[in-house]
Amino acid sequence: MTKPLARILYVEDEPDIRAVAQMALEAVGGFVVVACASGSEALAAAPNANADLLLLDVMMPGMDGPSTLKALRDMPATANTPVIFMTAKVQATEIAQYRELGAIDVIHKPFDPMELSAQIQRIWAEKGA
């Protein structure tokens, strides 16, 4: 049986996108969202986030999504936490690279805020914990 998805560690550097997604995930999906503006912020939050899922933007200044994931994998709290990348870079070769990094799926940007929670729930049910 799939563990219920309740807590999401969400990393997005763009404040408007982060706010819209967080609002959608909390209000529509009922999730507890720990939202971070950067990879380094995510690394600081991860040990206490108790996240069931990592939701990572790919393109961020400084530490990008793949680099953030690599660092999160080195932490006991997130070593095995399922990850979904969110990105506008969705060529087949790029999606294949994200999957090689361990992503269970990729959500295309721009996303529909009203559909985001349902999309994540579908991915979770099919490929999650």
PDB file of C-alpha atoms in Angstrom:
ATOM      1  CA  MET A   1       0.000   0.000   0.000  1.00  0.00           C
ATOM      2  CA  THR A   2       1.264   3.431  -0.895  1.00  0.00           C
ATOM      3  CA  LYS A   3       2.091   5.677   2.037  1.00  0.00           C
ATOM      4  CA  PRO A   4      -0.161   8.773   1.966  1.00  0.00           C
ATOM      5  CA  LEU A   5       1.517  11.899   0.645  1.00  0.00           C
ATOM      6  CA  ALA A   6       1.252  14.666   3.234  1.00  0.00           C
ATOM      7  CA  ARG A   7       4.462  16.752   3.368  1.00  0.00           C
ATOM      8  CA  ILE A   8       6.345  18.282   0.448  1.00  0.00           C
ATOM      9  CA  LEU A   9       9.722  20.029   0.475  1.00  0.00           C
ATOM     10  CA  TYR A  10       9.372  22.448  -2.442  1.00  0.00           C
ATOM     11  CA  VAL A  11      12.288  24.383  -3.916  1.00  0.00           C
ATOM     12  CA  GLU A  12      11.667  27.212  -6.400  1.00  0.00           C
ATOM     13  CA  ASP A  13      13.758  30.382  -6.781  1.00  0.00           C
ATOM     14  CA  GLU A  14      11.063  32.446  -8.530  1.00  0.00           C
ATOM     15  CA  PRO A  15       8.923  34.065  -5.770  1.00  0.00           C
ATOM     16  CA  ASP A  16       5.698  34.333  -7.808  1.00  0.00           C
ATOM     17  CA  ILE A  17       5.843  30.722  -8.997  1.00  0.00           C
ATOM     18  CA  ARG A  18       6.725  29.529  -5.484  1.00  0.00           C
ATOM     19  CA  ALA A  19       3.773  31.414  -3.966  1.00  0.00           C
ATOM     20  CA  VAL A  20       1.255  30.157  -6.544  1.00  0.00           C
ATOM     21  CA  ALA A  21       2.413  26.539  -6.285  1.00  0.00           C
ATOM     22  CA  GLN A  22       2.544  26.601  -2.490  1.00  0.00           C
ATOM     23  CA  MET A  23      -0.951  28.085  -2.298  1.00  0.00           C
ATOM     24  CA  ALA A  24      -2.268  25.492  -4.767  1.00  0.00           C
ATOM     25  CA  LEU A  25      -0.629  22.581  -2.961  1.00  0.00           C
ATOM     26  CA  GLU A  26      -1.855  23.689   0.458  1.00  0.00           C
ATOM     27  CA  ALA A  27      -5.337  25.019  -0.395  1.00  0.00           C
ATOM     28  CA  VAL A  28      -6.312  22.591  -3.158  1.00  0.00           C
ATOM     29  CA  GLY A  29      -4.226  19.555  -2.219  1.00  0.00           C
ATOM     30  CA  GLY A  30      -4.246  19.860   1.561  1.00  0.00           C
ATOM     31  CA  PHE A  31      -0.500  19.250   1.723  1.00  0.00           C
ATOM     32  CA  VAL A  32       1.905  20.666   4.272  1.00  0.00           C
ATOM     33  CA  VAL A  33       4.491  22.491   2.157  1.00  0.00           C
ATOM     34  CA  VAL A  34       7.946  23.558   3.279  1.00  0.00           C
ATOM     35  CA  ALA A  35       8.820  26.099   0.591  1.00  0.00           C
ATOM     36  CA  CYS A  36      12.429  27.116  -0.031  1.00  0.00           C
ATOM     37  CA  ALA A  37      13.846  29.790  -2.332  1.00  0.00           C
ATOM     38  CA  SER A  38      17.154  28.056  -3.053  1.00  0.00           C
ATOM     39  CA  GLY A  39      19.022  24.789  -2.899  1.00  0.00           C
ATOM     40  CA  SER A  40      21.003  25.933   0.132  1.00  0.00           C
ATOM     41  CA  GLU A  41      17.762  26.898   1.914  1.00  0.00           C
ATOM     42  CA  ALA A  42      16.414  23.415   1.139  1.00  0.00           C
ATOM     43  CA  LEU A  43      19.509  21.793   2.619  1.00  0.00           C
ATOM     44  CA  ALA A  44      18.986  23.786   5.822  1.00  0.00           C
ATOM     45  CA  ALA A  45      15.273  22.907   5.992  1.00  0.00           C
ATOM     46  CA  ALA A  46      15.494  19.250   4.965  1.00  0.00           C
ATOM     47  CA  PRO A  47      16.551  17.651   8.280  1.00  0.00           C
ATOM     48  CA  ASN A  48      13.401  18.918  10.039  1.00  0.00           C
ATOM     49  CA  ALA A  49      10.988  18.988   7.084  1.00  0.00           C
ATOM     50  CA  ASN A  50       9.938  15.316   7.394  1.00  0.00           C
ATOM     51  CA  ALA A  51       9.138  15.466   3.690  1.00  0.00           C
ATOM     52  CA  ASP A  52       7.388  12.610   1.909  1.00  0.00           C
ATOM     53  CA  LEU A  53       8.287  14.178  -1.458  1.00  0.00           C
ATOM     54  CA  LEU A  54      10.904  16.553  -2.858  1.00  0.00           C
ATOM     55  CA  LEU A  55       9.567  18.925  -5.518  1.00  0.00           C
ATOM     56  CA  LEU A  56      12.522  20.680  -7.154  1.00  0.00           C
ATOM     57  CA  ASP A  57      12.837  23.392  -9.761  1.00  0.00           C
ATOM     58  CA  VAL A  58      15.613  22.522 -12.234  1.00  0.00           C
ATOM     59  CA  MET A  59      16.964  25.928 -13.224  1.00  0.00           C
ATOM     60  CA  MET A  60      18.009  28.009 -10.216  1.00  0.00           C
ATOM     61  CA  PRO A  61      20.963  30.328  -9.685  1.00  0.00           C
ATOM     62  CA  GLY A  62      23.807  28.956  -7.628  1.00  0.00           C
ATOM     63  CA  MET A  63      22.732  25.432  -6.790  1.00  0.00           C
ATOM     64  CA  ASP A  64      20.414  24.075  -9.514  1.00  0.00           C
ATOM     65  CA  GLY A  65      17.860  21.314  -9.021  1.00  0.00           C
ATOM     66  CA  PRO A  66      20.154  18.387  -9.897  1.00  0.00           C
ATOM     67  CA  SER A  67      22.893  19.753  -7.594  1.00  0.00           C
ATOM     68  CA  THR A  68      20.343  20.261  -4.831  1.00  0.00           C
ATOM     69  CA  LEU A  69      19.119  16.684  -5.267  1.00  0.00           C
ATOM     70  CA  LYS A  70      22.668  15.337  -5.093  1.00  0.00           C
ATOM     71  CA  ALA A  71      23.257  17.201  -1.814  1.00  0.00           C
ATOM     72  CA  LEU A  72      19.881  16.087  -0.418  1.00  0.00           C
ATOM     73  CA  ARG A  73      20.739  12.464  -1.243  1.00  0.00           C
ATOM     74  CA  ASP A  74      23.783  12.801   1.034  1.00  0.00           C
ATOM     75  CA  MET A  75      21.542  13.670   3.986  1.00  0.00           C
ATOM     76  CA  PRO A  76      19.945  10.856   6.022  1.00  0.00           C
ATOM     77  CA  ALA A  77      16.551  12.650   6.189  1.00  0.00           C
ATOM     78  CA  THR A  78      16.213  12.811   2.390  1.00  0.00           C
ATOM     79  CA  ALA A  79      18.481  10.036   1.140  1.00  0.00           C
ATOM     80  CA  ASN A  80      15.533   7.994  -0.163  1.00  0.00           C
ATOM     81  CA  THR A  81      12.772  10.597  -0.462  1.00  0.00           C
ATOM     82  CA  PRO A  82      11.041  10.451  -3.873  1.00  0.00           C
ATOM     83  CA  VAL A  83      11.687  13.485  -6.081  1.00  0.00           C
ATOM     84  CA  ILE A  84       9.778  15.225  -8.873  1.00  0.00           C
ATOM     85  CA  PHE A  85      11.448  17.927 -10.949  1.00  0.00           C
ATOM     86  CA  MET A  86       9.495  20.945 -12.234  1.00  0.00           C
ATOM     87  CA  THR A  87      10.904  22.585 -15.348  1.00  0.00           C
ATOM     88  CA  ALA A  88      10.289  24.177 -18.708  1.00  0.00           C
ATOM     89  CA  LYS A  89      13.182  22.110 -20.076  1.00  0.00           C
ATOM     90  CA  VAL A  90      11.230  19.056 -21.158  1.00  0.00           C
ATOM     91  CA  GLN A  91      12.968  17.657 -24.226  1.00  0.00           C
ATOM     92  CA  ALA A  92      13.049  13.848 -24.184  1.00  0.00           C
ATOM     93  CA  THR A  93      16.807  13.807 -23.534  1.00  0.00           C
ATOM     94  CA  GLU A  94      16.390  16.236 -20.624  1.00  0.00           C
ATOM     95  CA  ILE A  95      13.587  14.192 -19.062  1.00  0.00           C
ATOM     96  CA  ALA A  96      15.746  11.081 -19.430  1.00  0.00           C
ATOM     97  CA  GLN A  97      18.569  12.857 -17.571  1.00  0.00           C
ATOM     98  CA  TYR A  98      16.235  13.819 -14.705  1.00  0.00           C
ATOM     99  CA  ARG A  99      15.044  10.213 -14.450  1.00  0.00           C
ATOM    100  CA  GLU A 100      18.666   9.006 -14.402  1.00  0.00           C
ATOM    101  CA  LEU A 101      19.179  11.320 -11.418  1.00  0.00           C
ATOM    102  CA  GLY A 102      16.348   9.469  -9.676  1.00  0.00           C
ATOM    103  CA  ALA A 103      13.272  11.575 -10.418  1.00  0.00           C
ATOM    104  CA  ILE A 104      10.025   9.606 -10.347  1.00  0.00           C
ATOM    105  CA  ASP A 105       8.587  12.106 -12.827  1.00  0.00           C
ATOM    106  CA  VAL A 106       8.827  15.599 -14.319  1.00  0.00           C
ATOM    107  CA  ILE A 107       6.136  18.286 -14.196  1.00  0.00           C
ATOM    108  CA  HIS A 108       6.204  20.712 -17.101  1.00  0.00           C
ATOM    109  CA  LYS A 109       6.191  24.465 -16.547  1.00  0.00           C
ATOM    110  CA  PRO A 110       4.050  26.391 -16.872  1.00  0.00           C
ATOM    111  CA  PHE A 111       1.788  24.216 -14.733  1.00  0.00           C
ATOM    112  CA  ASP A 112      -1.915  24.599 -14.012  1.00  0.00           C
ATOM    113  CA  PRO A 113      -2.219  25.552 -10.309  1.00  0.00           C
ATOM    114  CA  MET A 114      -5.677  23.977 -10.072  1.00  0.00           C
ATOM    115  CA  GLU A 115      -4.332  20.681 -11.448  1.00  0.00           C
ATOM    116  CA  LEU A 116      -0.944  20.601  -9.690  1.00  0.00           C
ATOM    117  CA  SER A 117      -2.073  18.701  -6.567  1.00  0.00           C
ATOM    118  CA  ALA A 118      -3.992  16.119  -8.585  1.00  0.00           C
ATOM    119  CA  GLN A 119      -1.023  15.687 -10.923  1.00  0.00           C
ATOM    120  CA  ILE A 120       1.319  15.103  -7.978  1.00  0.00           C
ATOM    121  CA  GLN A 121      -1.178  12.685  -6.365  1.00  0.00           C
ATOM    122  CA  ARG A 122      -1.371  10.684  -9.632  1.00  0.00           C
ATOM    123  CA  ILE A 123       2.428  10.491  -9.864  1.00  0.00           C
ATOM    124  CA  TRP A 124       2.615   9.511  -6.181  1.00  0.00           C
ATOM    125  CA  ALA A 125       0.012   6.762  -6.615  1.00  0.00           C
ATOM    126  CA  GLU A 126       1.778   5.369  -9.697  1.00  0.00           C
ATOM    127  CA  LYS A 127       5.444   5.752  -8.746  1.00  0.00           C
ATOM    128  CA  GLY A 128       5.754   7.112  -5.221  1.00  0.00           C
ATOM    129  CA  ALA A 129       6.534   5.450  -1.909  1.00  0.00           C
TER     130      ALA A 129
END
